[in-house]
Protein backbone atom coordinates (compact mmCIF):
# COMPACT_ATOMS: atom_id res chain seq x y z
CA UNK A 1 0.00 0.00 0.00
CA UNK A 2 1.13 3.52 -0.73
CA UNK A 3 1.25 5.52 2.50
CA UNK A 4 2.49 8.71 0.87
CA UNK A 5 -0.92 10.45 0.47
CA UNK A 6 -1.69 9.79 4.13
CA UNK A 7 1.61 11.26 5.33
CA UNK A 8 1.06 14.23 3.06
CA UNK A 9 -2.40 14.75 4.56
CA UNK A 10 -1.01 14.70 8.10
CA UNK A 11 1.85 17.02 7.13
CA UNK A 12 -0.55 19.47 5.50
CA UNK A 13 -2.92 19.37 8.48
CA UNK A 14 -0.04 19.77 10.95
CA UNK A 15 1.58 22.73 9.22
CA UNK A 16 -1.78 24.39 8.60
CA UNK A 17 -2.89 23.98 12.23
CA UNK A 18 0.36 25.39 13.59
CA UNK A 19 0.24 28.46 11.35
CA UNK A 20 -3.47 28.91 12.03
CA UNK A 21 -2.87 28.92 15.78
CA UNK A 22 -0.25 31.66 15.49
CA UNK A 23 -2.56 33.67 13.24
CA UNK A 24 -5.85 33.06 15.05
CA UNK A 25 -4.84 34.00 18.61
CA UNK A 26 -4.21 37.69 17.82
CA UNK A 27 -7.19 37.77 15.44
CA UNK A 28 -9.60 36.16 17.95
CA UNK A 29 -8.27 38.32 20.74
CA UNK A 30 -8.88 41.43 18.64
CA UNK A 31 -12.38 40.27 17.69
CA UNK A 32 -13.32 39.48 21.29
CA UNK A 33 -12.39 42.90 22.60
CA UNK A 34 -12.76 45.41 19.76
CA UNK A 35 -15.51 47.95 19.41
CA UNK A 36 -14.42 48.77 15.86
CA UNK A 37 -17.01 49.17 13.13
CA UNK A 38 -14.95 46.80 11.01
CA UNK A 39 -15.69 43.92 13.38
CA UNK A 40 -18.84 42.59 11.64
CA UNK A 41 -17.07 42.70 8.28
CA UNK A 42 -14.05 40.81 9.58
CA UNK A 43 -16.30 38.30 11.36
CA UNK A 44 -18.20 37.69 8.13
CA UNK A 45 -14.99 37.17 6.17
CA UNK A 46 -13.70 34.72 8.79
CA UNK A 47 -16.96 32.75 8.66
CA UNK A 48 -17.32 32.72 4.86
CA UNK A 49 -15.51 29.38 4.38
CA UNK A 50 -18.25 27.76 6.48
CA UNK A 51 -20.93 28.43 3.90
CA UNK A 52 -19.03 28.90 0.65
CA UNK A 53 -18.48 25.76 -1.43
CA UNK A 54 -14.76 24.93 -1.28
CA UNK A 55 -14.68 25.00 -5.06
CA UNK A 56 -15.51 28.72 -5.04
CA UNK A 57 -12.54 29.39 -2.80
CA UNK A 58 -10.38 27.10 -4.92
CA UNK A 59 -11.47 28.78 -8.12
CA UNK A 60 -10.54 32.27 -6.97
CA UNK A 61 -7.22 31.00 -5.64
CA UNK A 62 -6.55 29.45 -8.99
CA UNK A 63 -7.31 32.70 -10.77
CA UNK A 64 -5.42 34.91 -8.31
CA UNK A 65 -2.26 32.83 -8.04
CA UNK A 66 -1.96 31.82 -11.65
CA UNK A 67 1.41 33.00 -13.02
CA UNK A 68 -0.50 34.33 -16.03
CA UNK A 69 -2.15 36.99 -13.87
CA UNK A 70 -0.67 40.12 -12.33
CA UNK A 71 -0.75 39.01 -8.67
CA UNK A 72 0.55 35.52 -9.39
CA UNK A 73 3.42 36.73 -11.56
CA UNK A 74 4.30 39.41 -9.01
CA UNK A 75 4.55 36.73 -6.28
CA UNK A 76 6.69 34.63 -8.58
CA UNK A 77 9.02 37.48 -9.54
CA UNK A 78 9.52 38.97 -6.10
CA UNK A 79 9.35 35.97 -3.81
CA UNK A 80 9.83 33.05 -6.18
CA UNK A 81 6.51 31.73 -4.92
CA UNK A 82 4.44 29.53 -7.16
CA UNK A 83 1.31 28.76 -5.23
CA UNK A 84 -0.57 26.82 -7.86
CA UNK A 85 -0.05 23.05 -7.82
CA UNK A 86 2.39 23.31 -4.92
CA UNK A 87 2.43 22.32 -1.25
CA UNK A 88 2.78 25.93 -0.02
CA UNK A 89 -0.27 26.86 -2.08
CA UNK A 90 -2.21 24.07 -0.39
CA UNK A 91 -1.13 25.33 3.04
CA UNK A 92 -2.27 28.87 2.26
CA UNK A 93 -5.63 27.71 0.91
CA UNK A 94 -6.11 25.38 3.89
CA UNK A 95 -5.40 28.19 6.33
CA UNK A 96 -8.18 30.27 4.86
CA UNK A 97 -10.49 27.29 4.48
CA UNK A 98 -10.08 26.20 8.15
CA UNK A 99 -9.83 29.71 9.63
CA UNK A 100 -13.31 29.76 11.24
CA UNK A 101 -12.70 26.42 12.92
CA UNK A 102 -9.74 27.87 14.80
CA UNK A 103 -10.92 31.46 15.31
CA UNK A 104 -14.47 30.74 16.55
CA UNK A 105 -13.63 28.55 19.58
CA UNK A 106 -10.82 30.89 20.69
CA UNK A 107 -12.98 33.97 20.23
CA UNK A 108 -15.86 32.36 22.13
CA UNK A 109 -13.50 31.32 24.92
CA UNK A 110 -12.01 34.79 25.26
CA UNK A 111 -15.43 36.47 25.16
CA UNK A 112 -16.70 34.22 27.95
CA UNK A 113 -13.98 35.33 30.37
CA UNK A 114 -15.10 38.04 32.77
CA UNK A 115 -13.46 41.32 31.68
CA UNK A 116 -12.39 41.92 35.27
CA UNK A 117 -9.79 39.18 34.85
CA UNK A 118 -7.74 41.14 32.35
CA UNK A 119 -8.48 44.42 34.08
CA UNK A 120 -7.09 42.93 37.30
CA UNK A 121 -3.88 42.09 35.44
CA UNK A 122 -3.68 45.59 33.90
CA UNK A 123 -3.93 47.35 37.27
CA UNK A 124 -1.11 45.08 38.46
CA UNK A 125 1.03 46.72 35.79
CA UNK A 126 0.95 43.79 33.36
CA UNK A 127 1.00 44.49 29.62
CA UNK A 128 -1.70 43.25 27.26
CA UNK A 129 0.68 40.64 25.88
CA UNK A 130 1.68 39.28 29.31
CA UNK A 131 -1.98 39.17 30.31
CA UNK A 132 -2.92 37.26 27.17
CA UNK A 133 -0.13 34.71 27.48
CA UNK A 134 -0.11 34.19 31.24
CA UNK A 135 -3.75 34.65 32.19
CA UNK A 136 -6.19 34.51 29.29
CA UNK A 137 -4.80 31.69 27.14
CA UNK A 138 -4.21 29.29 30.05
CA UNK A 139 -7.77 30.01 31.20
CA UNK A 140 -9.25 29.01 27.84
CA UNK A 141 -7.21 25.81 27.35
CA UNK A 142 -10.31 23.76 26.42
CA UNK A 143 -11.21 26.28 23.69
CA UNK A 144 -7.64 26.22 22.36
CA UNK A 145 -7.71 22.44 22.23
CA UNK A 146 -11.08 22.47 20.46
CA UNK A 147 -9.76 24.99 17.92
CA UNK A 148 -6.57 23.02 17.25
CA UNK A 149 -8.37 19.74 16.78
CA UNK A 150 -11.22 21.06 14.68
CA UNK A 151 -8.81 22.91 12.39
CA UNK A 152 -6.64 19.80 12.09
CA UNK A 153 -9.57 17.47 11.42
CA UNK A 154 -11.15 19.88 8.97
CA UNK A 155 -7.92 20.15 7.01
CA UNK A 156 -7.65 16.37 6.92
CA UNK A 157 -11.16 16.24 5.45
CA UNK A 158 -10.52 18.92 2.83
CA UNK A 159 -11.21 17.98 -0.79
CA UNK A 160 -12.61 20.67 -3.03
CA UNK A 161 -10.01 23.35 -2.45
CA UNK A 162 -7.15 20.89 -2.79
CA UNK A 163 -8.54 19.50 -6.01
CA UNK A 164 -8.94 22.96 -7.52
CA UNK A 165 -5.54 24.44 -6.75
CA UNK A 166 -3.38 21.45 -5.83
CA UNK A 167 -4.25 19.05 -8.54
CA UNK A 168 -3.04 15.53 -8.15
CA UNK A 169 0.77 15.49 -8.00
CA UNK A 170 2.05 12.47 -6.04
CA UNK A 171 4.23 13.47 -3.08
CA UNK A 172 3.40 17.15 -3.53
CA UNK A 173 -0.32 17.70 -3.60
CA UNK A 174 -1.91 14.28 -3.73
CA UNK A 175 -3.43 14.08 -0.24
CA UNK A 176 -5.50 11.16 1.04
CA UNK A 177 -8.91 12.58 0.12
CA UNK A 178 -7.74 13.06 -3.47
CA UNK A 179 -6.18 9.60 -3.52
CA UNK A 180 -9.54 8.07 -2.55
CA UNK A 181 -11.26 9.85 -5.43
CA UNK A 182 -8.49 8.68 -7.71
CA UNK A 183 -8.79 5.06 -6.66
CA UNK A 184 -12.56 5.05 -7.04
CA UNK A 185 -12.24 6.48 -10.55
CA UNK A 186 -9.78 3.69 -11.36
CA UNK A 187 -12.32 1.20 -9.89
CA UNK A 188 -9.70 0.15 -7.31
CA UNK A 189 -12.13 -0.16 -4.39
CA UNK A 190 -9.64 -1.93 -2.13
CA UNK A 191 -7.24 1.05 -2.36
CA UNK A 192 -10.03 3.52 -1.72
CA UNK A 193 -11.16 1.47 1.23
CA UNK A 194 -7.65 1.48 2.71
CA UNK A 195 -7.33 5.28 2.66
CA UNK A 196 -10.89 5.72 3.85
CA UNK A 197 -10.50 3.39 6.81
CA UNK A 198 -7.32 5.10 7.95
CA UNK A 199 -8.92 8.56 7.68
CA UNK A 200 -12.02 7.34 9.52
CA UNK A 201 -10.04 5.87 12.40
CA UNK A 202 -7.69 8.85 12.67
CA UNK A 203 -10.43 11.50 12.75
CA UNK A 204 -12.59 9.43 15.10
CA UNK A 205 -9.73 9.04 17.59
CA UNK A 206 -8.83 12.73 17.43
CA UNK A 207 -12.37 13.91 18.11
CA UNK A 208 -12.92 11.30 20.82
CA UNK A 209 -9.78 12.47 22.60
CA UNK A 210 -11.01 16.06 22.61
CA UNK A 211 -14.40 15.16 24.02
CA UNK A 212 -12.75 12.98 26.66
CA UNK A 213 -10.36 15.74 27.71
CA UNK A 214 -12.82 18.63 27.62
CA UNK A 215 -15.49 16.55 29.34
CA UNK A 216 -13.09 15.82 32.20
CA UNK A 217 -13.29 12.04 31.73
CA UNK A 218 -9.52 11.66 31.73
CA UNK A 219 -8.92 13.61 34.94
CA UNK A 220 -9.38 10.58 37.19
CA UNK A 221 -6.32 8.98 35.58
CA UNK A 222 -4.14 11.97 36.35
CA UNK A 223 -5.15 12.51 39.95
CA UNK B 1 -4.03 64.08 48.65
CA UNK B 2 -6.23 62.94 45.82
CA UNK B 3 -8.12 65.37 43.66
CA UNK B 4 -10.74 63.88 41.41
CA UNK B 5 -12.53 66.40 39.28
CA UNK B 6 -14.03 64.67 36.26
CA UNK B 7 -16.99 64.54 33.93
CA UNK B 8 -18.07 61.52 31.96
CA UNK B 9 -21.24 60.57 30.13
CA UNK B 10 -22.52 57.14 31.16
CA UNK B 11 -25.31 54.85 30.00
CA UNK B 12 -27.24 54.69 33.24
CA UNK B 13 -30.21 52.39 33.86
CA UNK B 14 -32.49 55.35 33.07
CA UNK B 15 -30.75 56.47 29.89
CA UNK B 16 -27.80 58.79 29.64
CA UNK B 17 -26.37 60.19 32.81
CA UNK B 18 -23.60 62.67 33.45
CA UNK B 19 -21.09 61.62 36.06
CA UNK B 20 -19.89 64.93 37.44
CA UNK B 21 -17.57 64.72 40.41
CA UNK B 22 -15.36 67.07 42.36
CA UNK B 23 -13.91 65.12 45.24
CA UNK B 24 -10.91 65.61 47.49
CA UNK B 25 -9.50 62.84 49.63
CA UNK B 26 -6.75 63.17 52.22
CA UNK B 27 -3.89 60.70 52.13
CA UNK B 28 -4.38 57.65 54.32
CA UNK B 29 -8.13 58.09 54.66
CA UNK B 30 -10.73 55.37 54.40
CA UNK B 31 -13.49 56.67 52.17
CA UNK B 32 -16.79 55.05 51.24
CA UNK B 33 -18.97 55.66 48.21
CA UNK B 34 -22.61 55.06 49.05
CA UNK B 35 -25.70 55.31 46.88
CA UNK B 36 -28.26 53.45 44.76
CA UNK B 37 -27.15 51.14 41.96
CA UNK B 38 -26.44 52.97 38.74
CA UNK B 39 -25.42 56.14 40.56
CA UNK B 40 -21.89 55.93 39.13
CA UNK B 41 -19.97 54.39 42.03
CA UNK B 42 -18.22 51.65 40.07
CA UNK B 43 -17.56 54.05 37.18
CA UNK B 44 -15.85 56.38 39.65
CA UNK B 45 -13.46 53.61 40.67
CA UNK B 46 -12.87 52.66 37.03
CA UNK B 47 -12.05 56.26 36.12
CA UNK B 48 -9.64 56.49 39.05
CA UNK B 49 -7.91 53.29 38.01
CA UNK B 50 -7.70 54.29 34.33
CA UNK B 51 -9.87 51.41 33.10
CA UNK B 52 -12.36 54.04 31.99
CA UNK B 53 -11.39 57.40 30.58
CA UNK B 54 -13.24 60.55 31.59
CA UNK B 55 -14.17 63.10 28.95
CA UNK B 56 -13.19 66.18 30.88
CA UNK B 57 -11.35 66.97 34.06
CA UNK B 58 -8.29 66.15 36.06
CA UNK B 59 -7.08 63.45 38.43
CA UNK B 60 -4.15 64.26 40.67
CA UNK B 61 -2.76 61.82 43.19
CA UNK B 62 -0.09 62.92 45.66
CA UNK B 63 1.22 65.52 43.23
CA UNK B 64 1.25 63.26 40.16
CA UNK B 65 -1.19 63.92 37.36
CA UNK B 66 -2.93 60.72 36.30
CA UNK B 67 -5.37 62.35 33.95
CA UNK B 68 -5.78 65.81 32.52
CA UNK B 69 -8.06 66.44 29.57
CA UNK B 70 -6.58 69.91 29.01
CA UNK B 71 -3.03 68.62 28.43
CA UNK B 72 -4.19 65.23 27.11
CA UNK B 73 -2.50 63.22 29.86
CA UNK B 74 -3.96 59.77 30.40
CA UNK B 75 -1.83 57.35 32.36
CA UNK B 76 -2.61 53.73 31.59
CA UNK B 77 -3.90 51.53 34.44
CA UNK B 78 -0.51 49.79 34.34
CA UNK B 79 1.29 53.02 35.34
CA UNK B 80 -0.96 54.02 38.23
CA UNK B 81 -0.05 51.40 40.87
CA UNK B 82 -3.53 50.68 42.13
CA UNK B 83 -4.83 47.81 44.21
CA UNK B 84 -8.27 46.89 42.92
CA UNK B 85 -10.59 44.31 44.45
CA UNK B 86 -13.31 43.50 41.94
CA UNK B 87 -16.86 42.55 42.80
CA UNK B 88 -16.36 39.08 41.28
CA UNK B 89 -12.86 38.84 42.87
CA UNK B 90 -11.20 38.28 39.42
CA UNK B 91 -8.85 35.60 40.71
CA UNK B 92 -6.86 33.92 37.95
CA UNK B 93 -8.33 30.40 37.67
CA UNK B 94 -5.17 28.91 36.16
CA UNK B 95 -3.02 29.82 39.17
CA UNK B 96 -2.95 28.72 42.79
CA UNK B 97 -3.52 31.19 45.61
CA UNK B 98 0.22 31.72 45.98
CA UNK B 99 0.74 32.06 42.22
CA UNK B 100 -2.03 34.65 42.08
CA UNK B 101 -0.08 36.72 44.58
CA UNK B 102 3.25 36.08 42.86
CA UNK B 103 1.81 37.25 39.54
CA UNK B 104 0.97 40.60 41.13
CA UNK B 105 4.48 41.00 42.52
CA UNK B 106 6.45 43.72 40.70
CA UNK B 107 9.73 42.46 39.20
CA UNK B 108 12.05 44.27 41.57
CA UNK B 109 10.13 43.32 44.74
CA UNK B 110 11.16 40.56 47.11
CA UNK B 111 9.18 37.38 47.58
CA UNK B 112 9.00 37.44 51.38
CA UNK B 113 6.34 40.12 51.00
CA UNK B 114 4.03 37.35 49.80
CA UNK B 115 4.68 35.22 52.88
CA UNK B 116 3.87 38.14 55.15
CA UNK B 117 0.59 38.76 53.35
CA UNK B 118 -0.39 35.08 53.32
CA UNK B 119 0.19 34.97 57.07
CA UNK B 120 -1.64 38.19 57.77
CA UNK B 121 -4.72 37.10 55.81
CA UNK B 122 -4.51 33.57 57.24
CA UNK B 123 -4.08 32.00 53.83
CA UNK B 124 -0.97 29.89 54.42
CA UNK B 125 -2.94 26.64 54.60
CA UNK B 126 -4.70 27.49 51.34
CA UNK B 127 -1.74 28.66 49.28
CA UNK B 128 -1.58 25.56 47.05
CA UNK B 129 -5.32 25.62 46.28
CA UNK B 130 -6.89 26.81 43.04
CA UNK B 131 -9.46 29.64 43.36
CA UNK B 132 -12.34 27.42 42.17
CA UNK B 133 -12.02 25.30 45.31
CA UNK B 134 -12.30 28.23 47.74
CA UNK B 135 -15.36 29.60 49.52
CA UNK B 136 -16.56 33.16 48.89
CA UNK B 137 -14.92 34.52 52.03
CA UNK B 138 -11.63 32.82 51.23
CA UNK B 139 -11.65 34.14 47.65
CA UNK B 140 -12.24 37.59 49.07
CA UNK B 141 -9.23 37.33 51.34
CA UNK B 142 -7.07 36.19 48.41
CA UNK B 143 -8.30 39.08 46.28
CA UNK B 144 -7.53 41.54 49.06
CA UNK B 145 -4.09 40.04 49.70
CA UNK B 146 -3.33 40.11 45.97
CA UNK B 147 -4.33 43.77 45.72
CA UNK B 148 -1.82 44.60 48.45
CA UNK B 149 1.16 42.77 46.94
CA UNK B 150 2.24 45.68 44.77
CA UNK B 151 2.06 48.15 47.71
CA UNK B 152 -0.44 50.35 45.88
CA UNK B 153 -0.79 54.08 46.39
CA UNK B 154 -4.54 53.65 46.34
CA UNK B 155 -6.73 50.70 47.27
CA UNK B 156 -10.10 50.43 45.51
CA UNK B 157 -12.73 48.01 46.81
CA UNK B 158 -15.83 47.48 44.65
CA UNK B 159 -18.49 46.05 46.98
CA UNK B 160 -16.12 43.32 48.10
CA UNK B 161 -18.32 42.10 50.92
CA UNK B 162 -21.79 42.27 49.39
CA UNK B 163 -21.99 38.61 48.36
CA UNK B 164 -20.99 37.20 51.75
CA UNK B 165 -23.08 36.25 54.74
CA UNK B 166 -23.10 38.33 57.90
CA UNK B 167 -20.59 36.33 59.94
CA UNK B 168 -17.89 36.24 57.25
CA UNK B 169 -18.63 39.84 56.48
CA UNK B 170 -17.88 40.92 60.04
CA UNK B 171 -14.65 38.91 59.95
CA UNK B 172 -13.56 40.50 56.68
CA UNK B 173 -14.34 43.96 58.00
CA UNK B 174 -11.79 43.17 60.72
CA UNK B 175 -9.26 42.25 58.01
CA UNK B 176 -9.94 45.49 56.18
CA UNK B 177 -9.42 47.48 59.37
CA UNK B 178 -6.21 45.58 60.07
CA UNK B 179 -4.93 46.21 56.55
CA UNK B 180 -5.76 49.87 56.79
CA UNK B 181 -3.98 50.18 60.12
CA UNK B 182 -0.83 48.37 58.97
CA UNK B 183 -0.40 49.88 55.50
CA UNK B 184 -2.11 53.26 56.02
CA UNK B 185 -3.36 53.04 52.45
CA UNK B 186 -5.74 55.56 51.02
CA UNK B 187 -8.76 53.31 50.52
CA UNK B 188 -11.99 53.81 48.63
CA UNK B 189 -14.78 51.34 49.33
CA UNK B 190 -18.16 50.93 47.68
CA UNK B 191 -20.70 49.71 50.19
CA UNK B 192 -24.45 49.59 50.78
CA UNK B 193 -24.17 48.57 54.38
CA UNK B 194 -24.47 51.50 56.77
CA UNK B 195 -23.13 49.44 59.70
CA UNK B 196 -20.07 48.57 57.65
CA UNK B 197 -19.56 52.19 56.66
CA UNK B 198 -19.73 53.33 60.27
CA UNK B 199 -17.22 50.74 61.30
CA UNK B 200 -14.68 51.35 58.55
CA UNK B 201 -14.75 54.79 57.06
CA UNK B 202 -13.53 58.26 57.90
CA UNK B 203 -15.52 59.89 55.16
CA UNK B 204 -18.60 59.08 53.07
CA UNK B 205 -19.68 60.39 49.69
CA UNK B 206 -23.31 59.72 48.81
CA UNK B 207 -23.68 59.50 45.03
CA UNK B 208 -27.00 60.07 43.35
CA UNK B 209 -27.40 60.26 39.58
CA UNK B 210 -23.71 60.78 39.03
CA UNK B 211 -23.36 63.61 41.53
CA UNK B 212 -22.27 63.87 45.13
CA UNK B 213 -25.49 64.46 47.02
CA UNK B 214 -23.94 64.53 50.49
CA UNK B 215 -20.55 64.08 52.06
CA UNK B 216 -18.94 64.07 55.48
CA UNK B 217 -18.24 61.69 58.31
CA UNK B 218 -20.66 58.73 58.57
CA UNK B 219 -22.36 60.41 61.52
CA UNK B 220 -22.83 63.67 59.63
CA UNK B 221 -24.18 61.91 56.56
CA UNK B 222 -26.48 59.34 58.06
CA UNK B 223 -27.66 60.97 61.26
CA UNK B 224 -27.58 64.73 60.67
CA UNK B 225 -31.00 66.07 61.63
CA UNK B 226 -32.69 62.78 62.32
CA UNK B 227 -31.01 62.41 65.69
CA UNK B 228 -33.64 62.08 68.43
CA UNK B 229 -34.90 59.56 70.94
CA UNK B 230 -37.46 58.44 68.41
CA UNK B 231 -37.49 54.96 66.85
CA UNK B 232 -38.48 55.03 63.23
CA UNK B 233 -38.24 52.15 60.78
CA UNK B 234 -39.32 51.66 57.21
CA UNK B 235 -41.18 48.47 56.43
CA UNK B 236 -43.69 46.72 54.26
CA UNK B 237 -47.21 45.60 55.27
CA UNK B 238 -47.48 41.82 55.01
CA UNK B 239 -50.86 41.16 56.60
CA UNK B 240 -53.79 42.91 58.27
CA UNK B 241 -56.09 40.91 60.55
CA UNK B 242 -58.90 41.76 62.95
CA UNK B 243 -58.48 40.75 66.56
CA UNK B 244 -61.61 41.55 68.60
CA UNK B 245 -61.83 45.35 68.65
CA UNK B 246 -58.40 46.19 67.23
CA UNK B 247 -56.47 45.29 64.11
CA UNK B 248 -53.10 43.54 63.99
CA UNK B 249 -50.83 44.69 61.18
CA UNK B 250 -47.82 42.51 60.36
CA UNK B 251 -44.93 44.60 59.07
CA UNK B 252 -41.66 43.37 57.60
CA UNK B 253 -38.75 45.55 58.73
CA UNK B 254 -35.45 44.44 57.17
CA UNK B 255 -35.61 40.72 57.96
CA UNK B 256 -37.77 40.97 61.06
CA UNK B 257 -41.55 40.61 61.24
CA UNK B 258 -43.27 42.89 63.69
CA UNK B 259 -46.92 42.99 64.75
CA UNK B 260 -48.37 46.44 65.34
CA UNK B 261 -51.78 47.18 66.84
CA UNK B 262 -53.86 49.63 64.85
CA UNK B 263 -57.31 51.21 65.07
CA UNK B 264 -59.89 50.77 62.36
CA UNK B 265 -59.46 54.40 61.33
CA UNK B 266 -55.73 53.81 60.80
CA UNK B 267 -55.98 50.69 58.68
CA UNK B 268 -58.59 52.13 56.35
CA UNK B 269 -55.91 53.45 53.98
CA UNK B 270 -53.52 50.52 54.43
CA UNK B 271 -53.19 47.74 51.92
CA UNK B 272 -51.01 44.68 51.93
CA UNK B 273 -47.71 45.52 50.20
CA UNK B 274 -47.76 49.21 51.20
CA UNK B 275 -44.53 50.82 52.39
CA UNK B 276 -44.98 52.22 55.86
CA UNK B 277 -43.02 53.79 58.68
CA UNK B 278 -43.32 52.28 62.12
CA UNK B 279 -42.43 54.87 64.73
CA UNK B 280 -42.52 55.01 68.47
CA UNK B 281 -41.97 57.79 70.96
CA UNK B 282 -41.52 58.04 74.69
CA UNK B 283 -40.22 54.70 75.68
CA UNK B 284 -36.89 53.39 76.83
CA UNK B 285 -35.10 51.18 74.34
CA UNK B 286 -32.81 48.53 75.82
CA UNK B 287 -29.61 47.46 74.08
CA UNK B 288 -28.40 43.86 74.18
CA UNK B 289 -25.13 42.68 72.68
CA UNK B 290 -25.44 39.88 70.16
CA UNK B 291 -22.68 37.27 70.23
CA UNK B 292 -21.63 36.60 66.67
Short mmCIF file of C-alpha atoms in Angstrom, two decimals, chain A residues 114-128 130-131 134-136 138-139 141, chain B residues 46 49 51 77-78 81-82 84 86 88 90-95 100 103-106 146 150:
data_model
loop_
_atom_site.label_atom_id
_atom_site.label_comp_id
_atom_site.label_asym_id
_atom_site.label_seq_id
_atom_site.Cartn_x
_atom_site.Cartn_y
_atom_site.Cartn_z
CA UNK A 114 -15.10 38.04 32.77
CA UNK A 115 -13.46 41.32 31.68
CA UNK A 116 -12.39 41.92 35.27
CA UNK A 117 -9.79 39.18 34.85
CA UNK A 118 -7.74 41.14 32.35
CA UNK A 119 -8.48 44.42 34.08
CA UNK A 120 -7.09 42.93 37.30
CA UNK A 121 -3.88 42.09 35.44
CA UNK A 122 -3.68 45.59 33.90
CA UNK A 123 -3.93 47.35 37.27
CA UNK A 124 -1.11 45.08 38.46
CA UNK A 125 1.03 46.72 35.79
CA UNK A 126 0.95 43.79 33.36
CA UNK A 127 1.00 44.49 29.62
CA UNK A 128 -1.70 43.25 27.26
CA UNK A 130 1.68 39.28 29.31
CA UNK A 131 -1.98 39.17 30.31
CA UNK A 134 -0.11 34.19 31.24
CA UNK A 135 -3.75 34.65 32.19
CA UNK A 136 -6.19 34.51 29.29
CA UNK A 138 -4.21 29.29 30.05
CA UNK A 139 -7.77 30.01 31.20
CA UNK A 141 -7.21 25.81 27.35
CA UNK B 46 -12.87 52.66 37.03
CA UNK B 49 -7.91 53.29 38.01
CA UNK B 51 -9.87 51.41 33.10
CA UNK B 77 -3.90 51.53 34.44
CA UNK B 78 -0.51 49.79 34.34
CA UNK B 81 -0.05 51.40 40.87
CA UNK B 82 -3.53 50.68 42.13
CA UNK B 84 -8.27 46.89 42.92
CA UNK B 86 -13.31 43.50 41.94
CA UNK B 88 -16.36 39.08 41.28
CA UNK B 90 -11.20 38.28 39.42
CA UNK B 91 -8.85 35.60 40.71
CA UNK B 92 -6.86 33.92 37.95
CA UNK B 93 -8.33 30.40 37.67
CA UNK B 94 -5.17 28.91 36.16
CA UNK B 95 -3.02 29.82 39.17
CA UNK B 100 -2.03 34.65 42.08
CA UNK B 103 1.81 37.25 39.54
CA UNK B 104 0.97 40.60 41.13
CA UNK B 105 4.48 41.00 42.52
CA UNK B 106 6.45 43.72 40.70
CA UNK B 146 -3.33 40.11 45.97
CA UNK B 150 2.24 45.68 44.77
#
